[in-house]
């Protein structure tokens, strides 16, 4: 069977075509991404209205390329999987409307996909042996969650950030030290040249594995204002990265122990971070955990992860021909 995935929740217009069977074998036939990073860079972040307009402009060409790359005719597709939320509502609407039109024209079902279920599913592409239950550390521009993946389409949120997402904090630090958007990769690159010599706070809660990154974000701003031209940007980026990586890894390992689960999968855009990938593997080995990390090209937003999550729901009978489904800016993954 072939499923077509569509992702447009933020600043990437992406379409993927995936072959799958009922034994959870997946083969990526096309993975097309049209990124708007260069457009939003100028503004220091994603401008929602501009993102929507560019999704509209790009989506037709992205579909044509996906069909060409995969040597597929639309008539061969059994369902359309689409990100319905969470994300920028205007951006999501472009993908959702396009998916509805395709499903209607082809008379095939729609599979509404939660964006985070997609990020988690990116692990199944790289690791065919991965099966639920497992814990997923989800770290992106909008999320910092610890999720128990109880089954392929059943999730339980065990902890989350009480304020900023970790990707958001990376982007903010980048702005403070003048590195531009998107900040994560730039902060990480700069951190490699520095040492963790500054002191930055870590926020922990009693009896909870929830995260909080607003404290460290404010501390970085205050430090930059105080040090001015004496600020060592490399050391600041390094201290920040070490601090958040340690918190994320520590909570994830503890979460596995508390739930007596030996499998830990990383997910979301921040999982592209080299230090996080390294440290999770090191601490995972020390604690006898099986650590799963997605291939770099499936860490940040893409439609293959949406197609995989969609295929899992399709196999579970969770699809619809109801064209009244809508985009949602916020959405609970437990109610998937
Ligand atoms: O998952 P994603 O592509 O979009 C959302 O769903 O939010 O994640 C984007 C986030 C951005 O905040 C970006 O700065 C961060 O992921 N990111 C990174 C790295 N690559 C992307 N953060 C740290 N290190 C990286 N190498
Ligand atoms: Zn994402």
Short mmCIF file of C-alpha atoms in Angstrom, two decimals, residues 20-333:
data_model
loop_
_atom_site.label_atom_id
_atom_site.label_comp_id
_atom_site.label_asym_id
_atom_site.label_seq_id
_atom_site.Cartn_x
_atom_site.Cartn_y
_atom_site.Cartn_z
CA UNK A 20 3.88 0.15 3.96
CA UNK A 21 2.35 -3.18 4.88
CA UNK A 22 0.50 -4.58 7.87
CA UNK A 23 3.76 -5.91 9.35
CA UNK A 24 4.99 -2.36 9.94
CA UNK A 25 7.53 -2.43 7.13
CA UNK A 26 8.06 1.06 5.73
CA UNK A 27 9.78 2.18 2.55
CA UNK A 28 10.20 5.88 1.81
CA UNK A 29 9.50 6.50 -1.89
CA UNK A 30 9.61 10.29 -1.82
CA UNK A 31 10.46 12.87 0.86
CA UNK A 32 10.10 16.40 -0.52
CA UNK A 33 10.56 19.47 1.68
CA UNK A 34 10.31 23.08 0.59
CA UNK A 35 11.77 25.16 3.41
CA UNK A 36 10.89 28.80 4.02
CA UNK A 37 13.80 29.39 6.42
CA UNK A 38 15.50 31.91 4.11
CA UNK A 39 12.28 33.96 3.91
CA UNK A 40 11.65 34.08 7.69
CA UNK A 41 15.34 34.58 8.58
CA UNK A 42 14.99 38.22 7.68
CA UNK A 43 12.36 38.67 10.43
CA UNK A 44 14.21 36.69 13.12
CA UNK A 45 11.45 34.08 13.34
CA UNK A 46 8.46 32.57 11.54
CA UNK A 47 5.83 35.14 10.45
CA UNK A 48 2.56 33.13 10.39
CA UNK A 49 0.80 35.03 7.58
CA UNK A 50 3.86 34.84 5.32
CA UNK A 51 4.20 31.12 6.11
CA UNK A 52 0.59 30.44 5.00
CA UNK A 53 1.05 32.33 1.74
CA UNK A 54 4.20 30.42 0.88
CA UNK A 55 2.58 27.07 1.70
CA UNK A 56 -0.16 27.92 -0.84
CA UNK A 57 2.43 28.92 -3.42
CA UNK A 58 4.62 25.84 -2.93
CA UNK A 59 2.34 22.90 -2.20
CA UNK A 60 1.42 22.07 -5.82
CA UNK A 61 5.04 21.91 -6.93
CA UNK A 62 5.99 19.86 -3.87
CA UNK A 63 3.28 17.29 -4.74
CA UNK A 64 4.42 17.11 -8.37
CA UNK A 65 8.00 16.43 -7.26
CA UNK A 66 6.91 13.77 -4.75
CA UNK A 67 4.94 11.93 -7.43
CA UNK A 68 7.83 12.20 -9.87
CA UNK A 69 10.49 11.09 -7.33
CA UNK A 70 8.43 8.06 -6.31
CA UNK A 71 7.23 7.23 -9.82
CA UNK A 72 3.71 7.11 -8.37
CA UNK A 73 0.31 8.00 -9.82
CA UNK A 74 -2.18 9.57 -7.42
CA UNK A 75 -4.60 6.70 -8.15
CA UNK A 76 -2.16 4.28 -6.45
CA UNK A 77 -2.46 6.07 -3.09
CA UNK A 78 -4.76 4.42 -0.50
CA UNK A 79 -5.07 7.35 1.94
CA UNK A 80 -3.93 10.93 2.62
CA UNK A 81 -2.27 11.55 5.99
CA UNK A 82 -2.09 15.17 7.06
CA UNK A 83 -0.89 17.13 10.09
CA UNK A 84 -4.02 18.67 11.62
CA UNK A 85 -2.25 20.21 14.65
CA UNK A 86 -0.72 21.53 16.77
CA UNK A 87 0.89 24.39 14.86
CA UNK A 88 0.20 27.72 13.19
CA UNK A 89 -3.45 27.50 12.28
CA UNK A 90 -3.20 29.36 8.96
CA UNK A 91 -0.25 27.20 7.90
CA UNK A 92 -2.00 23.98 8.97
CA UNK A 93 -5.13 24.98 7.05
CA UNK A 94 -3.25 24.94 3.75
CA UNK A 95 -2.17 21.32 4.21
CA UNK A 96 -5.53 20.22 5.61
CA UNK A 97 -7.53 21.85 2.77
CA UNK A 98 -5.19 20.37 0.17
CA UNK A 99 -5.51 16.93 1.78
CA UNK A 100 -9.30 17.17 1.81
CA UNK A 101 -9.42 18.15 -1.87
CA UNK A 102 -7.14 15.23 -2.82
CA UNK A 103 -9.09 12.74 -0.69
CA UNK A 104 -12.40 13.93 -2.17
CA UNK A 105 -11.16 13.84 -5.76
CA UNK A 106 -9.61 10.38 -5.34
CA UNK A 107 -12.43 9.07 -3.13
CA UNK A 108 -9.99 7.78 -0.50
CA UNK A 109 -9.86 8.32 3.29
CA UNK A 110 -8.07 11.02 5.24
CA UNK A 111 -5.88 10.23 8.23
CA UNK A 112 -5.59 13.21 10.62
CA UNK A 113 -2.17 13.18 12.28
CA UNK A 114 -0.91 14.88 15.47
CA UNK A 115 2.40 16.59 14.65
CA UNK A 116 4.15 15.08 17.70
CA UNK A 117 2.91 11.57 16.87
CA UNK A 118 4.68 12.22 13.57
CA UNK A 119 7.97 13.21 15.25
CA UNK A 120 7.83 10.06 17.38
CA UNK A 121 7.06 7.92 14.30
CA UNK A 122 10.26 9.19 12.62
CA UNK A 123 12.00 6.57 14.78
CA UNK A 124 10.22 3.68 13.03
CA UNK A 125 11.80 4.66 9.69
CA UNK A 126 15.32 4.24 11.00
CA UNK A 127 14.70 1.52 13.57
CA UNK A 128 12.53 -1.23 12.13
CA UNK A 129 12.97 -3.23 15.33
CA UNK A 130 11.44 -0.52 17.55
CA UNK A 131 8.07 -1.54 18.99
CA UNK A 132 5.94 0.03 21.74
CA UNK A 133 5.86 0.38 24.68
CA UNK A 134 8.69 2.89 24.99
CA UNK A 135 9.38 6.36 26.38
CA UNK A 136 9.88 9.22 23.96
CA UNK A 137 11.73 12.44 24.77
CA UNK A 138 10.05 14.92 22.42
CA UNK A 139 12.01 18.14 21.96
CA UNK A 140 11.04 20.70 19.33
CA UNK A 141 10.35 24.38 18.79
CA UNK A 142 6.94 24.01 20.45
CA UNK A 143 7.28 20.95 22.71
CA UNK A 144 9.39 19.45 25.47
CA UNK A 145 7.54 16.30 26.53
CA UNK A 146 8.18 12.90 28.01
CA UNK A 147 5.60 10.61 26.45
CA UNK A 148 4.84 6.97 27.08
CA UNK A 149 4.12 5.38 23.71
CA UNK A 150 1.76 2.67 24.95
CA UNK A 151 0.95 1.40 21.49
CA UNK A 152 1.51 2.59 17.91
CA UNK A 153 -1.40 5.04 18.18
CA UNK A 154 -1.80 5.41 21.94
CA UNK A 155 0.13 7.99 23.95
CA UNK A 156 0.35 9.16 27.55
CA UNK A 157 2.01 12.45 28.49
CA UNK A 158 4.15 11.85 31.59
CA UNK A 159 5.86 15.24 31.78
CA UNK A 160 6.05 18.49 29.85
CA UNK A 161 7.47 21.97 29.98
CA UNK A 162 5.67 24.41 32.23
CA UNK A 163 6.78 27.40 30.14
CA UNK A 164 9.11 27.55 27.12
CA UNK A 165 9.93 24.63 24.84
CA UNK A 166 13.60 23.76 24.60
CA UNK A 167 13.82 24.68 20.88
CA UNK A 168 12.27 28.04 21.70
CA UNK A 169 14.99 28.58 24.35
CA UNK A 170 17.73 27.70 21.80
CA UNK A 171 16.20 30.20 19.35
CA UNK A 172 16.04 32.90 22.04
CA UNK A 173 19.67 32.39 23.08
CA UNK A 174 20.67 32.64 19.42
CA UNK A 175 18.85 35.97 19.14
CA UNK A 176 20.46 37.32 22.33
CA UNK A 177 23.98 36.54 21.10
CA UNK A 178 23.14 37.74 17.56
CA UNK A 179 23.15 34.45 15.66
CA UNK A 180 19.79 34.75 13.86
CA UNK A 181 17.08 32.22 13.02
CA UNK A 182 16.78 29.24 13.32
CA UNK A 183 18.94 29.38 16.40
CA UNK A 184 19.36 25.75 17.45
CA UNK A 185 21.99 24.66 14.93
CA UNK A 186 23.86 27.99 15.24
CA UNK A 187 24.03 27.88 19.07
CA UNK A 188 25.20 24.29 18.82
CA UNK A 189 27.94 25.18 16.33
CA UNK A 190 29.17 28.02 18.52
CA UNK A 191 29.02 25.84 21.65
CA UNK A 192 31.51 23.46 20.06
CA UNK A 193 34.16 26.21 20.12
CA UNK A 194 33.60 27.09 23.79
CA UNK A 195 33.75 25.73 27.32
CA UNK A 196 30.95 25.53 29.92
CA UNK A 197 32.53 28.21 32.11
CA UNK A 198 29.49 30.37 32.96
CA UNK A 199 27.00 29.55 35.70
CA UNK A 200 23.38 29.18 34.61
CA UNK A 201 20.43 27.95 36.69
CA UNK A 202 18.63 24.63 36.36
CA UNK A 203 14.95 24.41 37.31
CA UNK A 204 13.65 21.19 38.87
CA UNK A 205 10.31 20.38 40.46
CA UNK A 206 9.65 18.11 43.40
CA UNK A 207 7.79 14.91 42.51
CA UNK A 208 7.58 15.83 38.83
CA UNK A 209 9.70 15.36 35.72
CA UNK A 210 8.22 18.51 34.16
CA UNK A 211 10.66 20.89 32.51
CA UNK A 212 11.10 24.67 32.76
CA UNK A 213 13.40 26.66 30.50
CA UNK A 214 12.24 30.23 31.13
CA UNK A 215 14.65 30.64 34.07
CA UNK A 216 17.75 29.75 32.07
CA UNK A 217 16.50 31.86 29.16
CA UNK A 218 16.16 34.93 31.41
CA UNK A 219 19.57 34.23 32.99
CA UNK A 220 21.17 34.22 29.52
CA UNK A 221 19.53 37.57 28.68
CA UNK A 222 20.67 39.10 32.00
CA UNK A 223 24.21 37.78 31.56
CA UNK A 224 24.42 39.16 28.01
CA UNK A 225 23.19 42.58 29.23
CA UNK A 226 25.69 42.60 32.11
CA UNK A 227 28.77 41.40 30.23
CA UNK A 228 28.09 43.35 27.02
CA UNK A 229 31.24 43.33 24.82
CA UNK A 230 33.06 41.14 27.38
CA UNK A 231 30.58 38.33 26.76
CA UNK A 232 32.25 35.16 25.56
CA UNK A 233 29.57 33.92 23.16
CA UNK A 234 31.19 30.53 22.63
CA UNK A 235 31.34 29.84 26.37
CA UNK A 236 27.78 31.08 26.90
CA UNK A 237 26.40 28.84 24.13
CA UNK A 238 28.39 25.90 25.48
CA UNK A 239 27.19 26.45 29.08
CA UNK A 240 23.59 26.78 27.89
CA UNK A 241 23.74 23.68 25.70
CA UNK A 242 25.39 21.53 28.41
CA UNK A 243 22.85 22.69 30.98
CA UNK A 244 19.73 21.89 28.90
CA UNK A 245 21.14 18.65 27.47
CA UNK A 246 21.90 17.40 31.00
CA UNK A 247 18.38 18.27 32.21
CA UNK A 248 16.70 16.59 29.23
CA UNK A 249 18.80 13.43 29.47
CA UNK A 250 18.50 13.22 33.26
CA UNK A 251 14.68 13.49 33.15
CA UNK A 252 14.39 11.01 30.28
CA UNK A 253 16.53 8.36 32.00
CA UNK A 254 14.68 8.84 35.30
CA UNK A 255 11.36 8.57 33.48
CA UNK A 256 12.39 5.19 32.00
CA UNK A 257 13.43 3.96 35.45
CA UNK A 258 10.25 5.18 37.14
CA UNK A 259 8.09 3.46 34.54
CA UNK A 260 10.27 0.37 34.32
CA UNK A 261 10.70 0.79 30.56
CA UNK A 262 14.02 -0.04 28.90
CA UNK A 263 13.46 1.66 25.54
CA UNK A 264 13.98 5.38 25.01
CA UNK A 265 13.37 7.17 21.69
CA UNK A 266 14.38 10.75 20.90
CA UNK A 267 12.06 12.89 18.73
CA UNK A 268 11.54 16.46 17.44
CA UNK A 269 13.65 19.16 15.81
CA UNK A 270 16.06 19.54 18.75
CA UNK A 271 16.96 15.85 18.35
CA UNK A 272 19.23 17.10 15.55
CA UNK A 273 21.48 18.43 18.34
CA UNK A 274 24.77 16.53 18.37
CA UNK A 275 25.44 16.90 22.11
CA UNK A 276 21.94 15.70 22.97
CA UNK A 277 22.31 12.68 20.66
CA UNK A 278 25.72 11.85 22.20
CA UNK A 279 24.74 12.32 25.83
CA UNK A 280 21.49 10.39 25.54
CA UNK A 281 23.41 7.48 24.06
CA UNK A 282 26.10 7.63 26.80
CA UNK A 283 23.65 7.82 29.72
CA UNK A 284 21.36 5.28 28.05
CA UNK A 285 24.24 2.78 27.84
CA UNK A 286 25.21 3.44 31.48
CA UNK A 287 21.65 2.76 32.57
CA UNK A 288 21.09 -0.32 30.36
CA UNK A 289 18.55 1.40 28.13
CA UNK A 290 18.06 0.82 24.43
CA UNK A 291 18.34 4.29 22.90
CA UNK A 292 16.70 5.07 19.55
CA UNK A 293 17.64 8.23 17.66
CA UNK A 294 16.08 9.21 14.32
CA UNK A 295 18.18 9.73 11.22
CA UNK A 296 19.18 13.40 10.98
CA UNK A 297 17.02 14.13 7.91
CA UNK A 298 13.88 12.99 9.77
CA UNK A 299 14.52 15.02 12.96
CA UNK A 300 13.21 18.41 11.84
CA UNK A 301 9.78 18.85 10.20
CA UNK A 302 9.15 16.52 7.25
CA UNK A 303 6.18 14.66 5.78
CA UNK A 304 7.66 11.16 5.94
CA UNK A 305 7.13 11.11 9.70
CA UNK A 306 3.50 12.18 9.08
CA UNK A 307 3.06 9.43 6.47
CA UNK A 308 4.42 6.82 8.93
CA UNK A 309 2.17 8.03 11.78
CA UNK A 310 -0.70 8.08 9.25
CA UNK A 311 0.05 4.53 8.09
CA UNK A 312 -0.02 3.36 11.73
CA UNK A 313 -3.43 4.96 12.26
CA UNK A 314 -4.68 3.60 8.93
CA UNK A 315 -3.68 0.07 10.01
CA UNK A 316 -5.54 0.70 13.27
CA UNK A 317 -8.72 1.72 11.38
CA UNK A 318 -8.39 5.35 12.52
CA UNK A 319 -9.24 7.13 9.25
CA UNK A 320 -12.20 9.07 7.95
CA UNK A 321 -14.07 10.21 4.86
CA UNK A 322 -15.58 13.06 6.85
CA UNK A 323 -14.43 16.24 5.15
CA UNK A 324 -15.36 18.39 8.13
CA UNK A 325 -12.06 17.66 9.93
CA UNK A 326 -10.25 20.88 10.73
CA UNK A 327 -6.87 22.34 11.64
CA UNK A 328 -6.25 22.88 15.36
CA UNK A 329 -3.64 25.23 16.80
CA UNK A 330 -3.48 23.17 20.00
CA UNK A 331 -4.27 19.51 20.35
CA UNK A 332 -3.87 16.82 23.02
CA UNK A 333 -1.90 13.80 21.81
#
